[in-house]
Short mmCIF file of C-alpha atoms in Angstrom, two decimals:
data_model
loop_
_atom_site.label_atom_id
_atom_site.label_comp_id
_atom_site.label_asym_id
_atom_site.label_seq_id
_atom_site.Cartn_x
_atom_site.Cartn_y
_atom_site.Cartn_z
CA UNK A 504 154.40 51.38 -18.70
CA UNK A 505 151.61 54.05 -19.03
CA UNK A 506 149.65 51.55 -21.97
CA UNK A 507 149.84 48.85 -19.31
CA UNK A 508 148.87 50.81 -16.51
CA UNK A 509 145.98 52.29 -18.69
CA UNK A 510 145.04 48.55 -19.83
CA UNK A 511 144.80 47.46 -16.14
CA UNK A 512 142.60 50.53 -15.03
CA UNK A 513 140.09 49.25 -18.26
CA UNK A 514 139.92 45.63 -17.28
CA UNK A 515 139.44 46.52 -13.81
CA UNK A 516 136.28 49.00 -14.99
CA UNK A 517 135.00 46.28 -16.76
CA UNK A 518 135.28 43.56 -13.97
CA UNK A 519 133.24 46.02 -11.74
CA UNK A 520 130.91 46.22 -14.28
CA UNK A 521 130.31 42.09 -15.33
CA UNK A 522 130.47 41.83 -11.42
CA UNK A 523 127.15 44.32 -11.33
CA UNK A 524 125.60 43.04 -13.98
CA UNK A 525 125.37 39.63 -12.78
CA UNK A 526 123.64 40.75 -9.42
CA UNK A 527 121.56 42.71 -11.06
CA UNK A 528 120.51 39.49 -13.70
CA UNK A 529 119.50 38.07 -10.21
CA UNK A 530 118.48 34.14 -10.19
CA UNK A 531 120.12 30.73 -11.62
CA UNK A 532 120.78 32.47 -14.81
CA UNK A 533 122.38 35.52 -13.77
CA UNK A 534 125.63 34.37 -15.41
CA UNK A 535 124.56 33.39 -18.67
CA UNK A 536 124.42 36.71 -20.92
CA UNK A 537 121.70 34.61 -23.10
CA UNK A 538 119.02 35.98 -20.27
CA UNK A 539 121.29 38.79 -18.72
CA UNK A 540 121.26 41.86 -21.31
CA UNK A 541 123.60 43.71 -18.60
CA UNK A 542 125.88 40.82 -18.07
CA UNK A 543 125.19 40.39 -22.54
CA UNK A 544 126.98 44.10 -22.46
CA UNK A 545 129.58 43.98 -19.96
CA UNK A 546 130.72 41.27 -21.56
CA UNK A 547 130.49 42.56 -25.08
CA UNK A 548 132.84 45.46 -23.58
CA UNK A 549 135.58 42.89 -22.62
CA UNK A 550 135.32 41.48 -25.91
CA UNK A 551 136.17 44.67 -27.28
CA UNK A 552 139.04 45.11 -24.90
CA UNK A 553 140.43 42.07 -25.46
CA UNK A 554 140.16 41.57 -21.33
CA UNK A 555 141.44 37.59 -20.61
CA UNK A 556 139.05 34.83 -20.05
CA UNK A 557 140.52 34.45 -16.94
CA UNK A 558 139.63 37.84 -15.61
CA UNK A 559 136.06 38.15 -17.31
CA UNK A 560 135.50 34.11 -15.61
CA UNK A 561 136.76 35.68 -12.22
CA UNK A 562 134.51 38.72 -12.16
CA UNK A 563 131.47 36.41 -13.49
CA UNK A 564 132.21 34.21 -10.69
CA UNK A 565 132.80 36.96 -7.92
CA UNK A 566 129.47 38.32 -9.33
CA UNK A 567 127.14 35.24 -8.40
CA UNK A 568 129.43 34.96 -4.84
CA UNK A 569 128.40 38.46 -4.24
CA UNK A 570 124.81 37.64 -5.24
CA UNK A 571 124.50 34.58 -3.21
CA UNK A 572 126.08 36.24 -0.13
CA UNK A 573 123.47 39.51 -0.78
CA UNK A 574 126.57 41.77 -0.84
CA UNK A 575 126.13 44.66 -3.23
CA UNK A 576 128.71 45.62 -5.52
CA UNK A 577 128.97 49.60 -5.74
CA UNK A 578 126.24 51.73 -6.82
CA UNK A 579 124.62 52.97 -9.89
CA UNK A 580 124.97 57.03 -9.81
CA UNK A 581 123.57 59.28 -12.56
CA UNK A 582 124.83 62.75 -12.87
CA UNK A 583 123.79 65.29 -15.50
CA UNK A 584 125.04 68.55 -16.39
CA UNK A 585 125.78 71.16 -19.19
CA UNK A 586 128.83 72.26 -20.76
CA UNK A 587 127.94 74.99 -22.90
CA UNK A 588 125.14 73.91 -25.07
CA UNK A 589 126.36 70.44 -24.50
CA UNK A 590 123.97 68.05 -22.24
CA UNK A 591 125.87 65.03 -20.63
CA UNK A 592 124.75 62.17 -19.02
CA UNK A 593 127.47 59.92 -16.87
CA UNK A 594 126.98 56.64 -15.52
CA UNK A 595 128.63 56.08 -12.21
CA UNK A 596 129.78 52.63 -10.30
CA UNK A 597 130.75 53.77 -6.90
CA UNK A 598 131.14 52.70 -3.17
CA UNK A 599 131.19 56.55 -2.00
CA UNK A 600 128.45 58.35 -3.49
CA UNK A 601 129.56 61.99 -1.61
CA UNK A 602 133.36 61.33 -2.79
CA UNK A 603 132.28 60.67 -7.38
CA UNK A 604 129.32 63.12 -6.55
CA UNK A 605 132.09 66.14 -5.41
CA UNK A 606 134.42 64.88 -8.05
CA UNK A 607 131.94 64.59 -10.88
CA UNK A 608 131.01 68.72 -9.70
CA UNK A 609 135.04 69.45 -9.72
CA UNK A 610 135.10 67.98 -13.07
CA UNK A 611 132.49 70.09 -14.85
CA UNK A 612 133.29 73.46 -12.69
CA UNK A 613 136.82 72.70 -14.03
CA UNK A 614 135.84 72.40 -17.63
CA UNK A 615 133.39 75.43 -17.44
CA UNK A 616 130.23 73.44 -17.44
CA UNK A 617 127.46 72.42 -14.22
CA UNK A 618 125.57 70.14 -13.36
CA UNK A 619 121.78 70.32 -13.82
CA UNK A 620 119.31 68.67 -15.52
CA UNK A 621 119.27 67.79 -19.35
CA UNK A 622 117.38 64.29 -18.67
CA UNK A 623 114.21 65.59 -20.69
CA UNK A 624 116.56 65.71 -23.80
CA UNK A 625 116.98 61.95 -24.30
CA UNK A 626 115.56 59.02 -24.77
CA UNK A 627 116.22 55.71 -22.34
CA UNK A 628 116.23 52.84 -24.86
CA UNK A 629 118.11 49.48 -26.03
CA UNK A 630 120.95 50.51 -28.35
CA UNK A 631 122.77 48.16 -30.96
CA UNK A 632 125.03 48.34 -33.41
CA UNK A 633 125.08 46.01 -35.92
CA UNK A 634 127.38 45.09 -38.92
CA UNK A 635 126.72 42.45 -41.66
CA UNK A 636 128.91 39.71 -39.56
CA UNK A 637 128.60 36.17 -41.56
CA UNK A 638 125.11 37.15 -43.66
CA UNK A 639 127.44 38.52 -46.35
CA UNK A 640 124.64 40.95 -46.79
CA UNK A 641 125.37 44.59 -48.09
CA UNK A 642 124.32 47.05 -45.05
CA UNK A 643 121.55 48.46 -46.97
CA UNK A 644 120.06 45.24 -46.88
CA UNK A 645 120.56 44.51 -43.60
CA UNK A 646 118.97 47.93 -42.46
CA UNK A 647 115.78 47.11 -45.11
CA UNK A 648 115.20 43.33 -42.80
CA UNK A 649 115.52 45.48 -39.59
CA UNK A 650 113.46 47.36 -40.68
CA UNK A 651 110.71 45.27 -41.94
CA UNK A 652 111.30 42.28 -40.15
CA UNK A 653 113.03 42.55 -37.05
CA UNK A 654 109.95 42.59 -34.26
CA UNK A 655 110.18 45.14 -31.13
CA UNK A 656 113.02 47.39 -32.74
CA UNK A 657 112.14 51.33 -33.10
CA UNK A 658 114.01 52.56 -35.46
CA UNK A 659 117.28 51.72 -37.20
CA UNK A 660 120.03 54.37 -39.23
CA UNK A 661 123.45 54.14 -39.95
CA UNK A 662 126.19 55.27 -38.19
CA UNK A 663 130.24 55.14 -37.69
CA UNK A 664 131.48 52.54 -34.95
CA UNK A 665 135.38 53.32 -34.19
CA UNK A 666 137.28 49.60 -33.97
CA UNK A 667 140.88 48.28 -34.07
CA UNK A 668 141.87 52.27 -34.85
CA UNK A 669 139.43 52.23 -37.92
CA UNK A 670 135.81 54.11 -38.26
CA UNK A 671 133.34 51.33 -39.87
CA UNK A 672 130.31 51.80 -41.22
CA UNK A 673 127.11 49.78 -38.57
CA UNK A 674 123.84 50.28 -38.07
CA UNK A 675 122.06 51.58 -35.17
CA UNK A 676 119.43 49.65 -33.65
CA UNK A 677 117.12 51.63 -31.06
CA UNK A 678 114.58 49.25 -29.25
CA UNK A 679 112.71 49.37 -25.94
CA UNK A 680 114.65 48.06 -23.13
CA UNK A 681 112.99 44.73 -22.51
CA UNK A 682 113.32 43.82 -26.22
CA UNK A 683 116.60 43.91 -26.24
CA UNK A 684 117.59 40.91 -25.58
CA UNK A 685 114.29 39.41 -28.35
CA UNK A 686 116.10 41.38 -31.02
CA UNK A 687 119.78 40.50 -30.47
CA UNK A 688 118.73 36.80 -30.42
CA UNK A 689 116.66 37.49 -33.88
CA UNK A 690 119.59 39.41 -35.69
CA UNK A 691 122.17 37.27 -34.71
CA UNK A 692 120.31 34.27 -36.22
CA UNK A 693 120.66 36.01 -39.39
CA UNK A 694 124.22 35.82 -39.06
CA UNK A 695 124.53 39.86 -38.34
CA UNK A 696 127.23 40.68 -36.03
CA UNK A 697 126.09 42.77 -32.84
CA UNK A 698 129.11 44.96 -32.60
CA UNK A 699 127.83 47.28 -29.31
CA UNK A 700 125.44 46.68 -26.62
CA UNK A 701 123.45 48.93 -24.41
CA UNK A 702 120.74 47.70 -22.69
CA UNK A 703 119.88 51.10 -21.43
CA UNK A 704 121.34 53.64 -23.23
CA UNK A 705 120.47 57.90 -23.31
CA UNK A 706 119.61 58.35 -26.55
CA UNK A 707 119.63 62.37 -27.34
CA UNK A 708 116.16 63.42 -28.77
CA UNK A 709 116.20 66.10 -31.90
CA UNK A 710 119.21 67.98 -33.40
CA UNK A 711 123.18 67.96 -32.31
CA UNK A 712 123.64 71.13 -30.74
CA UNK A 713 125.69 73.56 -33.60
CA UNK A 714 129.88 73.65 -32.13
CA UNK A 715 132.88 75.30 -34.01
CA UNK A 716 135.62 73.21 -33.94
CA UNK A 717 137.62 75.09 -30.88
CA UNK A 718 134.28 73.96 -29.16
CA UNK A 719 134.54 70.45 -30.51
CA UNK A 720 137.88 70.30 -29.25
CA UNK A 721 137.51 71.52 -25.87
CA UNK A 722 134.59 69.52 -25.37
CA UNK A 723 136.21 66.15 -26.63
CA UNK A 724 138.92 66.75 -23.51
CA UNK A 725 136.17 67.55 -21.56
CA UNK A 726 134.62 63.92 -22.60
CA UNK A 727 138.14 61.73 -22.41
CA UNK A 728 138.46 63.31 -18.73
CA UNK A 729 134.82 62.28 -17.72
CA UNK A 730 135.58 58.67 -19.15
CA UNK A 731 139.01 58.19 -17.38
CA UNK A 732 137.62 58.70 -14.00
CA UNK A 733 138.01 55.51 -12.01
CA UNK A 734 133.70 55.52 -11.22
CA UNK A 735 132.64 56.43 -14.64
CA UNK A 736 131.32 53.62 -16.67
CA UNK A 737 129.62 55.31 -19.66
CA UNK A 738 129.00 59.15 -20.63
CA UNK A 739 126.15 59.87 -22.94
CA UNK A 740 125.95 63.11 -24.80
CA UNK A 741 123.71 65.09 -27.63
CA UNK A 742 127.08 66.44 -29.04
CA UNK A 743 128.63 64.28 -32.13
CA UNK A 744 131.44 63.00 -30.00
#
């Protein structure tokens, strides 16, 4: 059925993406996500998904074949763009740049938006988000040893994470890119649970831009369509999505 087909187009996003990540992780430890961060948040997606063992062990081990042989495995593609006062950012994984560049235009003409540049308005950092896990710590607490404690992060603030069809309260960890992998290791020895992982996530800088709700609306089909396409592997935005 449609939730099947739907489930199948996910896990096969996801294998593309552990597949990447471990030739980009490069050398004997490309597979383990201990020393990867990418292959760490590919592989935190398929957690999330519930994707089999089987299929995340296939695409791990397709991913060092491909590395080994020197084969290449898609291509990164950024695209940026406005609709309205909204800046995007999407993350592409594609083996025909022209084809995802013309659809990616197609997609914003369609929704009244264009691409252009809205880089300057965010931030490229490490992104977490972090719950209490097995500390039994109250989140306030957690966010206060963060804070204080936790070495190479930038700033941490709560946040809503939405899980199993339920909006929890987490914490959001920003950190520069090559600590990320320092400052997972440090919370999860605390027993925190690391809930989301982006290595290299577009962090909007300032203010949400002010929508009405027909706006918010619009904008959050605008967003669903830009994360069903078949290339799109994350969509960034400075609008509360």
């Amino acid at each position: 059925g449609a939730a099947d087909a739907a489930r199948g187009k996910l896990f096969g996003k996801i294998s593309r993406q552990i597949i990447r990540a471990v030739q980009l992780g490069g050398g004997e430890n490309a597979g383990d996500p201990r020393s990867n961060m990418y292959l760490a948040a590919a592989l935190n997606l398929a957690r999330d998904a519930q994707m089999p063992k089987t299929n995340v062990e296939a695409a791990i081990a397709k991913g060092k074949a491909a590395a080994s042989s020197g084969k290449v495995e898609g291509e990164s593609v950024l695209y940026e763009g406005l609709w309205r006062t909204i800046s995007v950012v999407v993350i592409a994984l594609t083996d025909n740049r022209n084809r995802t560049a013309a659809e990616m235009r197609l997609l914003f003409k369609d929704a009244g938006g264009s691409l252009g540049p809205v880089l300057f308005q965010f931030n490229r950092c490490g992104r977490l988000l972090v719950a209490p896990g097995t500390s039994g710590e109250p989140l306030d607490a957690v966010a206060d040893w963060i804070a204080v404690e936790a070495d190479g992060v930038d700033d941490v603030r709560e946040t809503t994470y939405a899980r199993e069809g339920a909006a929890d309260s987490v914490l959001e960890v920003l950190t520069p890119t090559e600590s990320v992998m320092k400052v997972q290791s440090a919370l999860q020895e605390r027993g925190y649970e690391i809930v989301h992982l982006d290595p290299a996530a577009y962090v909007p800088i300032g203010d949400p831009p002010v929508c009405d709700d027909s706006d918010a609306d619009a904008f959050a089909g605008f967003f669903e369509k830009l994360q069903s396409h078949d290339d799109v592997i994350e969509v960034y935005t400075n609008a509360p999505v």
